Coordinates of C-alpha atoms in Angstrom, one line a residue:
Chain A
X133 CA 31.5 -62.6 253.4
X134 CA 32.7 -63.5 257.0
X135 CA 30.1 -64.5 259.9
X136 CA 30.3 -61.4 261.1
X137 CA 29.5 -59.5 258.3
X138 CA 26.9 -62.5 257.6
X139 CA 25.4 -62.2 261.3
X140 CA 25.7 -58.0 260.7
X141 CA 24.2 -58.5 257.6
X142 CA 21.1 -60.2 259.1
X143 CA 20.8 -58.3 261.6
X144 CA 20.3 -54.3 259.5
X145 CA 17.4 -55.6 258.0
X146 CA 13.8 -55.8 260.1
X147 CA 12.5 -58.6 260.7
X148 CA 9.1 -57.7 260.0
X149 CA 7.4 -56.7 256.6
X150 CA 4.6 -57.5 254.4
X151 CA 7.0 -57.4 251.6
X152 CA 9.4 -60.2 252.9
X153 CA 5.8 -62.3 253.4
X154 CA 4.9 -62.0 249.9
X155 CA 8.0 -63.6 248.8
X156 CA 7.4 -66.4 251.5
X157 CA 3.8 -66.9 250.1
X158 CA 4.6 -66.4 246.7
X159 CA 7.6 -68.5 246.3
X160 CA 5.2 -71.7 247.9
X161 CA 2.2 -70.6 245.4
X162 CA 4.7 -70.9 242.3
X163 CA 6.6 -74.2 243.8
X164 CA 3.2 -75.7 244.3
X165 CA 2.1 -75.1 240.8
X166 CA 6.1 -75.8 239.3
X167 CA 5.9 -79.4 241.0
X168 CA 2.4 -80.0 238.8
X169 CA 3.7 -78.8 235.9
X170 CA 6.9 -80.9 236.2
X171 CA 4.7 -83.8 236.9
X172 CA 3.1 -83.1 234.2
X173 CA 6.2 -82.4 231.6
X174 CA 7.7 -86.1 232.6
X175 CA 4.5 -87.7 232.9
X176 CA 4.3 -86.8 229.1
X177 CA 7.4 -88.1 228.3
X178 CA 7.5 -91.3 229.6
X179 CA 4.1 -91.4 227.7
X180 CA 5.7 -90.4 224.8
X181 CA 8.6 -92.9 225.1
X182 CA 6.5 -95.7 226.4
X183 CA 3.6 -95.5 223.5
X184 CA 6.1 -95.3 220.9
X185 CA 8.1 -97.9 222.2
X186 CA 5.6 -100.2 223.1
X187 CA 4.1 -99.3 219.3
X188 CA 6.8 -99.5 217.3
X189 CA 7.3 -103.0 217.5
X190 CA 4.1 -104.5 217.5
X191 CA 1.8 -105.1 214.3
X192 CA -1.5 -106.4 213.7
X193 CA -2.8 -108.7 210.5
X194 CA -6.6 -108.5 210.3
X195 CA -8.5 -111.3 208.5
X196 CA -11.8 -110.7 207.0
X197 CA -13.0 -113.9 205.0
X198 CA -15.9 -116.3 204.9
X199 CA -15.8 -118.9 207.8
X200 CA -15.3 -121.8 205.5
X201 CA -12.1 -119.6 204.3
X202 CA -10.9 -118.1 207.6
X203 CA -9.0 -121.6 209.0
X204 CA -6.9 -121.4 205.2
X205 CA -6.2 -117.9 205.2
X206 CA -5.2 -118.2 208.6
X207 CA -2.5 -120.6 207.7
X208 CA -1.6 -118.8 204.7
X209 CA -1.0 -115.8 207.0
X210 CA 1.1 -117.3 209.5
X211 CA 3.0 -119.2 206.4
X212 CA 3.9 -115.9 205.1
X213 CA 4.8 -114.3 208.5
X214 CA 6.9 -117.2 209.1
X215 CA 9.2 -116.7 206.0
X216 CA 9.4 -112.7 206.3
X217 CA 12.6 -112.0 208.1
X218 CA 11.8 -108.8 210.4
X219 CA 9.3 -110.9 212.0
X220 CA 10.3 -112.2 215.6
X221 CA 7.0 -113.8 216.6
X222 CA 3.6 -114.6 214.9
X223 CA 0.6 -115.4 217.2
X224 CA -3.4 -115.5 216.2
X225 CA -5.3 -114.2 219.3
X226 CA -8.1 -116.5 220.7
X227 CA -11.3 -115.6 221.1
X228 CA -11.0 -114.6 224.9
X229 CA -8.8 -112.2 224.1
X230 CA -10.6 -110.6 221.3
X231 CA -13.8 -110.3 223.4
X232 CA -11.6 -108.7 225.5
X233 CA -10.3 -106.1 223.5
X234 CA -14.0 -105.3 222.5
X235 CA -15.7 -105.3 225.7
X236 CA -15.1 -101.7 226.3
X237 CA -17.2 -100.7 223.3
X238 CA -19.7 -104.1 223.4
X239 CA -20.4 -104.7 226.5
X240 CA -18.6 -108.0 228.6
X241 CA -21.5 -110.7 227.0
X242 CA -20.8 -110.5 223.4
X243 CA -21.7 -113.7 221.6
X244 CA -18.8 -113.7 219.5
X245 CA -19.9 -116.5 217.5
X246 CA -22.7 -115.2 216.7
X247 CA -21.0 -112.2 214.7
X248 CA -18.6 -112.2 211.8
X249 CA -15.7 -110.9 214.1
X250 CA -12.4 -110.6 211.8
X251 CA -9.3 -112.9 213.2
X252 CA -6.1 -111.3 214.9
X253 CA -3.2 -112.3 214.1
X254 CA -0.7 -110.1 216.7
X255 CA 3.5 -109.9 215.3
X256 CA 6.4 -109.0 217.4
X257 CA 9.0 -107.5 215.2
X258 CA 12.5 -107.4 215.5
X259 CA 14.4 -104.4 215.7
X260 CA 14.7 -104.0 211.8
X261 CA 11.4 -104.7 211.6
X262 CA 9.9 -106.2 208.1
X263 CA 9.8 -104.8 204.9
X264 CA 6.2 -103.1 205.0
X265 CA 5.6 -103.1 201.5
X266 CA 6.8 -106.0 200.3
X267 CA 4.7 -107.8 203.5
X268 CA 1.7 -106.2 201.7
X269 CA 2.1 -107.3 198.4
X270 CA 2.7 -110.9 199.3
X271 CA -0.2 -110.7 201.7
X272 CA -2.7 -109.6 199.2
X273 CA -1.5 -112.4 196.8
X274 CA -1.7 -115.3 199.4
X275 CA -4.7 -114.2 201.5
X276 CA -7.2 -111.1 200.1
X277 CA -8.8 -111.2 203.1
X278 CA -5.7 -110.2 205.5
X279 CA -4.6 -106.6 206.1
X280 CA -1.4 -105.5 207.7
X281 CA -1.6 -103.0 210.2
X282 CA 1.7 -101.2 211.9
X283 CA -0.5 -98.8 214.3
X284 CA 1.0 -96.2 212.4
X285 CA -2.1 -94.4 211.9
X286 CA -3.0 -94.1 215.4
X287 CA 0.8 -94.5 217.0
X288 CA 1.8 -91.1 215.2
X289 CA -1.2 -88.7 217.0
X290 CA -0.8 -90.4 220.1
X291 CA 3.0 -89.8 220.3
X292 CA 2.4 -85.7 218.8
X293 CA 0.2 -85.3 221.5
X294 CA 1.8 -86.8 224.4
X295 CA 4.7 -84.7 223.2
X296 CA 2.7 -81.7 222.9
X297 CA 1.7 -82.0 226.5
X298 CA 5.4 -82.4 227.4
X299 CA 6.1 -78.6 225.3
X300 CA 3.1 -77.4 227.1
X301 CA 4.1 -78.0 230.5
X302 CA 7.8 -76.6 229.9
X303 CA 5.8 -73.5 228.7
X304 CA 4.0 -73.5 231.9
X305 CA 7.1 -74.3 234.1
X306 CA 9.0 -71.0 232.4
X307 CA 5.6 -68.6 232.6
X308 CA 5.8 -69.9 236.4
X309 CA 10.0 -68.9 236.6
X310 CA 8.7 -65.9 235.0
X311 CA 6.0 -64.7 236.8
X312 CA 7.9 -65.7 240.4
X313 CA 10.9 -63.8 238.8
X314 CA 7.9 -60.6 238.6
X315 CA 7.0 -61.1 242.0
X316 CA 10.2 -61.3 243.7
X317 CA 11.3 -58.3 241.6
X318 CA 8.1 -56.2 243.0
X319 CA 8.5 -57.8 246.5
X320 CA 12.5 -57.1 246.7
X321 CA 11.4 -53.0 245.6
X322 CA 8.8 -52.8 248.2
X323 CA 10.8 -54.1 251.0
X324 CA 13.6 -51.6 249.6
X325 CA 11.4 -48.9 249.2
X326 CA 9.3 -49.7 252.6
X327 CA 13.1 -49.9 254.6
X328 CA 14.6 -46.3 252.9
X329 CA 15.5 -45.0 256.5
X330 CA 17.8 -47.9 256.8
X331 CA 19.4 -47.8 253.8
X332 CA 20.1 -44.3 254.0
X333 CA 21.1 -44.1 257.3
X334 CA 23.5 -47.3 256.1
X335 CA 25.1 -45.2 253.3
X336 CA 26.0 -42.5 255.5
X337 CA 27.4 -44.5 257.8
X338 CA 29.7 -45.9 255.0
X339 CA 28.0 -49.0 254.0
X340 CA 29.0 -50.3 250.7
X341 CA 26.2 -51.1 247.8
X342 CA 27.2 -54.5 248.2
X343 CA 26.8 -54.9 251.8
X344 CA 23.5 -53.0 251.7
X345 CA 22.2 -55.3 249.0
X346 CA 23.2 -58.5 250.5
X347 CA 21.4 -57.6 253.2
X348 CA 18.7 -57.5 251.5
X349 CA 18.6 -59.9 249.2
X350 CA 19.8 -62.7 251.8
X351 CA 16.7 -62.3 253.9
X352 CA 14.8 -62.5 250.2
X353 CA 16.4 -65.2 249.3
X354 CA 15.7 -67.2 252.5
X355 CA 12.2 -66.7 252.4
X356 CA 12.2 -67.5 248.6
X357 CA 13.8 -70.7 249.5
X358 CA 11.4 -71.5 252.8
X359 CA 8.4 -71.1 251.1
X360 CA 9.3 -73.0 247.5
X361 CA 10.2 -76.1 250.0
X362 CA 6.9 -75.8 251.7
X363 CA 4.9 -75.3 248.6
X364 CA 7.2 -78.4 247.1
X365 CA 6.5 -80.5 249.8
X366 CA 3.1 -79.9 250.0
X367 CA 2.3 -80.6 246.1
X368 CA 4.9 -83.5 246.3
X369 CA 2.4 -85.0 249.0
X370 CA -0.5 -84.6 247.4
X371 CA 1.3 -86.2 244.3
X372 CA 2.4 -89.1 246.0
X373 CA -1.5 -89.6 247.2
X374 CA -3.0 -89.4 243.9
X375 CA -4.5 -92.5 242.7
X376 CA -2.4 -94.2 240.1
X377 CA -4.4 -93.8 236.8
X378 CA -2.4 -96.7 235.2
X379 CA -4.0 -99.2 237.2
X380 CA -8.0 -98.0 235.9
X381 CA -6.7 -97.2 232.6
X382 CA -3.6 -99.0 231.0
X383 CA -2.3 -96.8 228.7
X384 CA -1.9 -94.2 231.4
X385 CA 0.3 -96.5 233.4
X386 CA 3.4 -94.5 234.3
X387 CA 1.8 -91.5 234.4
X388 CA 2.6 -89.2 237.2
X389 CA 6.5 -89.1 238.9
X390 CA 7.8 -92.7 239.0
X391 CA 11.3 -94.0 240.6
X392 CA 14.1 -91.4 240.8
X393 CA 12.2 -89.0 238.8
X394 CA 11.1 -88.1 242.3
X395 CA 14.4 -86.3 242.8
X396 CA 13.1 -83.6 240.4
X397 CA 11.3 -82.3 243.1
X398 CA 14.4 -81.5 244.6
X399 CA 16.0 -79.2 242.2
X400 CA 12.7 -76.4 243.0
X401 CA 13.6 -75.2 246.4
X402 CA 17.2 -74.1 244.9
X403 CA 16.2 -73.2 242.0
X404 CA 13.8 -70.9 243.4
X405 CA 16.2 -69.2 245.7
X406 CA 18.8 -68.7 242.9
X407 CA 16.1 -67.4 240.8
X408 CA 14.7 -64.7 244.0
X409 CA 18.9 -64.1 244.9
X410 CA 19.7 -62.9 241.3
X411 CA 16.2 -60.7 240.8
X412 CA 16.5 -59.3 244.3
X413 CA 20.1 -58.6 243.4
X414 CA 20.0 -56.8 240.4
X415 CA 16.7 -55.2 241.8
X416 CA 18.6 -53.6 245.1
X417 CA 21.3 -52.1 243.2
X418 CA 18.9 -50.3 240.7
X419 CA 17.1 -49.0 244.0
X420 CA 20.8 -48.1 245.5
X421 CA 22.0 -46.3 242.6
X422 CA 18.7 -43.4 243.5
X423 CA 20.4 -43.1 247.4
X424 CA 23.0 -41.0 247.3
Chain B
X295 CA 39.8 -32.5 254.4
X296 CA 36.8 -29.9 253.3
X297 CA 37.3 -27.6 250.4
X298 CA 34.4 -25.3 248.6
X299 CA 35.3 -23.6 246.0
X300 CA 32.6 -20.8 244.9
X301 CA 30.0 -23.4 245.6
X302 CA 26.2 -22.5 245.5
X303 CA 23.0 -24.5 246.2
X304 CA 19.5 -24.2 245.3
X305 CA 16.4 -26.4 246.1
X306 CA 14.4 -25.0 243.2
X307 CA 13.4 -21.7 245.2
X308 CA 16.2 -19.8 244.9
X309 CA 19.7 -20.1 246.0
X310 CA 19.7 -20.9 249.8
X311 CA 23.8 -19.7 249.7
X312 CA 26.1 -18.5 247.0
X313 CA 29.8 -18.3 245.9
X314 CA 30.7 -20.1 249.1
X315 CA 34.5 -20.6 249.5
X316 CA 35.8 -22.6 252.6
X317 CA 38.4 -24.6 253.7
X318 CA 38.2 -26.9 256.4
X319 CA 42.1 -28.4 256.9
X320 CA 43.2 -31.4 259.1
X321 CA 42.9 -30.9 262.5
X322 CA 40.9 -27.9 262.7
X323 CA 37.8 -26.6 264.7
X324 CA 34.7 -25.3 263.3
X325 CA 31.7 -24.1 264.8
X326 CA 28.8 -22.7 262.6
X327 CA 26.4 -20.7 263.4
X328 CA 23.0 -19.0 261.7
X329 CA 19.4 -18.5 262.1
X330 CA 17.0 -21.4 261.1
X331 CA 16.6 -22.5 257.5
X332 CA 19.6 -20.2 256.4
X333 CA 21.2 -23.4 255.3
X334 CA 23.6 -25.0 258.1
X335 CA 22.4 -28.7 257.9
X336 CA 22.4 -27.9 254.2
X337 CA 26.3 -27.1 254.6
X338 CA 27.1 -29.9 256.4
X339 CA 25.2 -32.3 253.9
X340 CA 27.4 -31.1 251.3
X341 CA 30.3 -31.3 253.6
X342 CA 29.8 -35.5 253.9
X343 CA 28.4 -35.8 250.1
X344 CA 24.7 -36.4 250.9
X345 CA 23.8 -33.6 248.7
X346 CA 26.0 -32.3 245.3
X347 CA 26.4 -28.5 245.0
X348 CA 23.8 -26.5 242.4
X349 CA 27.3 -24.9 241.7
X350 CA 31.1 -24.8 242.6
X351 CA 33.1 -27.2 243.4
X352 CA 32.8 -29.6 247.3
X353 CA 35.9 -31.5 247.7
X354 CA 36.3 -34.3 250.4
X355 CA 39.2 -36.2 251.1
X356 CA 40.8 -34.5 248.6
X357 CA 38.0 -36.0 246.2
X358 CA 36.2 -33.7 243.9
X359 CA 32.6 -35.0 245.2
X360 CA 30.9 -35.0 241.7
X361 CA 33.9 -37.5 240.5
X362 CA 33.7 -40.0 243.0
X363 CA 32.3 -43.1 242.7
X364 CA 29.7 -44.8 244.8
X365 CA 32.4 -47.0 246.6
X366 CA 34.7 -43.9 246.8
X367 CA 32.1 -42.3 248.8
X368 CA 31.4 -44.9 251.2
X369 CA 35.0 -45.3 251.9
X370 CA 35.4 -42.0 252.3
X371 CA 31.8 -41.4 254.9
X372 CA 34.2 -44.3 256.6
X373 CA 36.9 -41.4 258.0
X374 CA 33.7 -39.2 258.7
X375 CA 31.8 -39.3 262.0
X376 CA 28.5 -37.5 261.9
X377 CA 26.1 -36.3 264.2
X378 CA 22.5 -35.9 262.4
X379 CA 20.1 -33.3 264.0
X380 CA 17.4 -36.0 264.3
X381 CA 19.8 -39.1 265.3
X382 CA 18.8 -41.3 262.7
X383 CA 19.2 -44.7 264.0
X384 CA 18.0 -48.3 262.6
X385 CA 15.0 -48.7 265.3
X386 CA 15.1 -52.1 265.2
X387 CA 18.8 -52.6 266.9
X388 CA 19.6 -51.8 270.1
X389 CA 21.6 -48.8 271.5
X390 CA 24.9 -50.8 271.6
X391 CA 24.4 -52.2 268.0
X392 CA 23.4 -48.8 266.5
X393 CA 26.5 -47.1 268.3
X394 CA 29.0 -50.1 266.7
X395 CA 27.0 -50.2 263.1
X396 CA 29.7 -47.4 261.7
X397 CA 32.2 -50.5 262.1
X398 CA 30.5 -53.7 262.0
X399 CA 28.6 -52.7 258.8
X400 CA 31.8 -51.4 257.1
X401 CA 34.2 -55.3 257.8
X402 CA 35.7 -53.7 260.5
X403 CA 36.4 -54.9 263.7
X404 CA 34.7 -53.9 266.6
X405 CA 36.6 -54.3 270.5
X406 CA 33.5 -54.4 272.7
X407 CA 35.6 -53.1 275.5
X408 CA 36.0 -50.1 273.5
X409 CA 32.4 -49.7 272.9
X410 CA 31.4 -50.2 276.5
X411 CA 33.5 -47.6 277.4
X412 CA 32.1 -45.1 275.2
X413 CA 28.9 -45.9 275.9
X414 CA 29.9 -45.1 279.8
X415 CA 31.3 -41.8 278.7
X416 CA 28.3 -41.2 277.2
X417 CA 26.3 -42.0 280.1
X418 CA 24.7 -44.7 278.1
X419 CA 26.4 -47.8 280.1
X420 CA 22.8 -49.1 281.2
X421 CA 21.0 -48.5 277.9
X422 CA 23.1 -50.5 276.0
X423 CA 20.4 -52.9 275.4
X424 CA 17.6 -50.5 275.2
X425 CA 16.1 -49.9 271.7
X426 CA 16.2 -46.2 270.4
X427 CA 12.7 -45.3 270.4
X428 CA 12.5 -45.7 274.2
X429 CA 15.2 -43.4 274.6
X430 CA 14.8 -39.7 275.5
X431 CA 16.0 -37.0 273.6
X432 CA 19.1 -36.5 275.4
X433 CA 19.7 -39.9 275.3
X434 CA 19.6 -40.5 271.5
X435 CA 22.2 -37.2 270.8
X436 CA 24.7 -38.8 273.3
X437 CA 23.7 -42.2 271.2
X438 CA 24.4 -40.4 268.2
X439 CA 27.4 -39.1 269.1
X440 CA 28.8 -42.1 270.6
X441 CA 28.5 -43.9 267.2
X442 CA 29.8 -40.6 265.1
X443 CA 33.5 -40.9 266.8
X444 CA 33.3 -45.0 267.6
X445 CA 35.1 -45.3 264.3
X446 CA 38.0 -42.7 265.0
X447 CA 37.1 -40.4 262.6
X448 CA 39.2 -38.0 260.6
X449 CA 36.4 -35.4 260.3
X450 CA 33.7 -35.1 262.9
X451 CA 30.2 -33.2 261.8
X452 CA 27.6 -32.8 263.9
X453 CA 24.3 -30.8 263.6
X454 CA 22.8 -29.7 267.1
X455 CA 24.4 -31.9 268.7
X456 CA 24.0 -30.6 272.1
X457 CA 20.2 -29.1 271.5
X458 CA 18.6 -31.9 274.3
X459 CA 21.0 -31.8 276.7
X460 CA 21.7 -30.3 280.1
X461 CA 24.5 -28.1 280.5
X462 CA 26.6 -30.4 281.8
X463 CA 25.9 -33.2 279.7
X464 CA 26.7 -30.6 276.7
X465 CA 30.3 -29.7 278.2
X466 CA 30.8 -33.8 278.8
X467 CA 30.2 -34.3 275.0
X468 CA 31.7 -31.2 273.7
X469 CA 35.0 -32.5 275.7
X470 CA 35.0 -35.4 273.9
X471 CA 35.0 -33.9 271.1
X472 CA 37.7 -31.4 271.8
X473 CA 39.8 -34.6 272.8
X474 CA 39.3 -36.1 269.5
X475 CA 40.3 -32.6 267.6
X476 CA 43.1 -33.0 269.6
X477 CA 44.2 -35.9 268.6
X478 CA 43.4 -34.7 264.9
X479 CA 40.3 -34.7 263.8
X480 CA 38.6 -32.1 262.2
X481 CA 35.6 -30.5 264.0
X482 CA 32.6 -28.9 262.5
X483 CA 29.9 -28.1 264.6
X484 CA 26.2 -26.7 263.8
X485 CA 24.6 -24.5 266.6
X486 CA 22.9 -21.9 268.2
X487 CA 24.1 -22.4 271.7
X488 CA 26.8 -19.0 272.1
X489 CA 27.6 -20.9 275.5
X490 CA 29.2 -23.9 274.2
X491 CA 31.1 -21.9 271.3
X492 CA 32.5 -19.8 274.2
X493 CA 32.8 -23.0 276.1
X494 CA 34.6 -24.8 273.6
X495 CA 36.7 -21.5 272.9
X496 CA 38.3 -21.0 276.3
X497 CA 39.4 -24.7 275.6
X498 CA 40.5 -25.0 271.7
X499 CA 41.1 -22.8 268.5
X500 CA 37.9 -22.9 267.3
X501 CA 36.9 -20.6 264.3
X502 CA 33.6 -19.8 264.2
X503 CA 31.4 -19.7 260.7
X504 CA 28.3 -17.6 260.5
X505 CA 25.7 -18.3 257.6
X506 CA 23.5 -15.8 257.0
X507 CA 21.8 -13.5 254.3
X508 CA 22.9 -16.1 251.6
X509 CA 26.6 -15.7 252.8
X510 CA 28.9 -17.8 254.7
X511 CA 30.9 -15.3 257.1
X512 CA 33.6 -15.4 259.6
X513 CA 34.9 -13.1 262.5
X514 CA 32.7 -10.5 261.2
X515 CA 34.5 -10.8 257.4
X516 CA 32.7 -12.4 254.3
X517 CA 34.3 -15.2 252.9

């Protein structure tokens, strides 16, 4: 289309109209909500990713024995670690660091003396990682009192639900595509059906469909694209203000849009007018097709 | 350029014509004529496609109307110029824009000089800007007919187009109009005003169509 059909194009249209405002509000309304639920989609994956990662190579051995037993056991635990090829690094956590893991639950002044606390021994694996079983069986031979742990238990519902969140919010993002798709459709058929003394006059006048219904759907598509930037820019803001949860709780760190994931964000506006060009589209030719 | 063949139309309360058989060639000059609701703007409808026969057969451009595609009807409303009873014009553009639309929404160029100068015939030289709801009567069927023949049409229709003028202003269009049948275009006029048929035939070979009792008639013979 040349500029001047463009600037003709623009101009057959009215300005004014409720319907044209809908699109405007409605397109900032879904944008607003598309930018939380895209938050909300990466946010779960670099959950996902990160817990599994940070999981998957990192082991615990637990050991429960008397105190006159622990000190052996203890270097009968590390003995074994040391010979088990998978394992990259072997290192019994001090007592500091155990309070520390229990002060959520016990409070910061827990006489840890005083109680029969079981020793930590954390493992760093290497990629391979060791053989599970085999680490098991010697363990329970050389030390009854240690147990091997691999996190498995608790890394595997961690990771389904971080990914669950992620499906949810992709769910959420295509019910929001869906239901602006709905409104742009209705708003495009009332601004057709509200501007019928234009269009017909247009047809007689010669004005091909296509014209007619670029007319149209360029001033749709406009507003479509205005308001998704506002409500996008809006949300983004308020995103960028939110207080980072990973600094009160760690294994929420990362949560939210981090680095380039930003860009995102940027995708919404066009996506948005695509989305209102191709519904008004196909919604002003099935309103042309009852003109004669 | 307008053929009916046996063509009948009906809004659901009867037939408002019937077996009406017409030819309107190239370069010809219509005028017609008939009391209210007997079915002239009806005619004319069918004439530029807004409306397809109950029965019969409307052909324009050599088209048969009920074959033609969408984008065959719009190029073909692109050789006709017509003049609707109530003006019809998009009240949000200005007198000049509304008299240019018939080009500038069709791709095709518009010479400003041009359309100042129609809008001078017209006596609309200083209204150019106005916008068509603060126009009089009079004013909007000069409008209207300034953007019917803006395009050079091959076929002019117009309904009343001369019901708000003055006498004077009536002659001024209808010689416009007789200037464009001369250089061929095809006239068809709708109305009551015996003056400007006589007008128009002291001037041109105008034939003059009378519809009327269900029948389309001419020079006193039925069609």
């Amino acid at each position: 289309m040349s500029r001047d059909a463009r600037a003709i194009s623009d101009l057959v249209v009215p300005r004014s109209g409720q319907s044209v405002w809908l699109v405007t509000l409605s397109a900032a309304a879904m944008a607003f909500l598309a930018v939380f639920a895209l938050a909300l989609a990466v946010s779960a994956a670099q959950l996902a990713r990160g817990w599994s990662a940070q999981l998957a190579q990192t082991a615990t051995v637990r050991i429960s024995a008397p105190p006159d037993e622990m000190e052996r056991q203890t270097a009968l635990v590390l003995e074994v670690l040391r010979t088990t090829p998978g394992i990259a690094e072997a290192r019994v956590m001090d007592s500091a660091e155990q309070a520390a893991l229990l002060e959520a639950w016990l409070g910061p002044d827990l006489p840890l003396d005083a109680l029969p606390i079981p020793r930590l021994i954390e493992l760093l694996e290497t990629d391979a990682g060791p053989d599970r079983q085999g680490l098991r069986l010697r363990l329970s031979a050389e030390a009854p009192g240690a147990v091997y742990d691999d996190h498995t238990r608790w890394r595997r519902p961690l990771v389904q639900a971080a990914a669950r969140l992620q499906a949810l919010a992709i769910v959420a993002l295509g019910l929001i595509g869906v239901v602006m798709t709905v409104i742009i459709t209705l708003a495009a058929s009332a601004s057709l059906a509200s501007n019928g003394q234009v269009i017909a006059v247009l047809r007689l006048l010669g004005a091909r469909d296509r014209f007619i219904a670029r007319a149209f759907v360029r001033r749709i598509s406009r507003r479509a694209l205005l308001g998704s930037a506002l409500g996008t820019l809006v949300a983004g803001a308020l995103l960028w203000v939110l207080p980072d949860l990973g600094s009160t709780v760690q294994p929420l760190a990362g949560f939210g849009l981090q680095g380039p994931s930003w860009a995102l964000l940027l995708v919404i506006p066009p996506l948005t007018m695509a989305l209102a060009w191709t519904a008004s589209l196909a919604t002003a030719f099935h309103v042309l097709r009852g003109v004669t | 350029m307008i053929v009916f063949e046996d063509v009948s139309h009906d809004y659901g309360g009867g037939p408002l014509f019937r077996d009406v058989s017409i030819t309107l060639g190239a370069g010809s000059f219509h005028f017609l004529t008939g009391p209210s609701g007997a079915g002239k703007s009806t005619l004319l409808k069918l004439c530029y496609g807004e409306l397809i026969p109950s029965a019969g057969r409307v052909s324009v451009m050599g088209q048969d109307r009920r074959q033609m595609t969408r984008d065959e009807m719009a190029a073909t409303r692109q050789r006709i110029g017509i003049v609707h009873q109530d003006c019809r014009f998009l009240d949000h553009l200005s007198v000049a824009q509304n008299v240019g639309l018939p080009l500038t929404a069709t791709g095709r160029p518009l010479p400003q000089g041009d359309l100042t100068d129609l809008l001078g015939w017209v006596g609309l030289g200083d209204r150019a800007d106005a916008l068509p709801p603060t126009l009089s009567g009079g004013e909007r069927q000069r409008a209207a007919l300034a953007r019917a023949v803006i395009g050079a049409p091959t076929l002019l229709l117009a309904d009343e187009p001369t019901g708000n003028l003055d006498w004077d202003m009536s002659q001024r269009l209808l010689l416009l109009m007789m200037e464009l049948n001369r250089m061929g275009t095809a006239v068809l006029i709708a109305t009551h005003d015996m003056n400007l048929i006589r007008f128009a035939k002291s001037h041109v070979q105008a034939r003059v169509l009378r519809i009327s009792g269900r029948k389309l008639t001419a020079a006193g013979a039925e069609l």
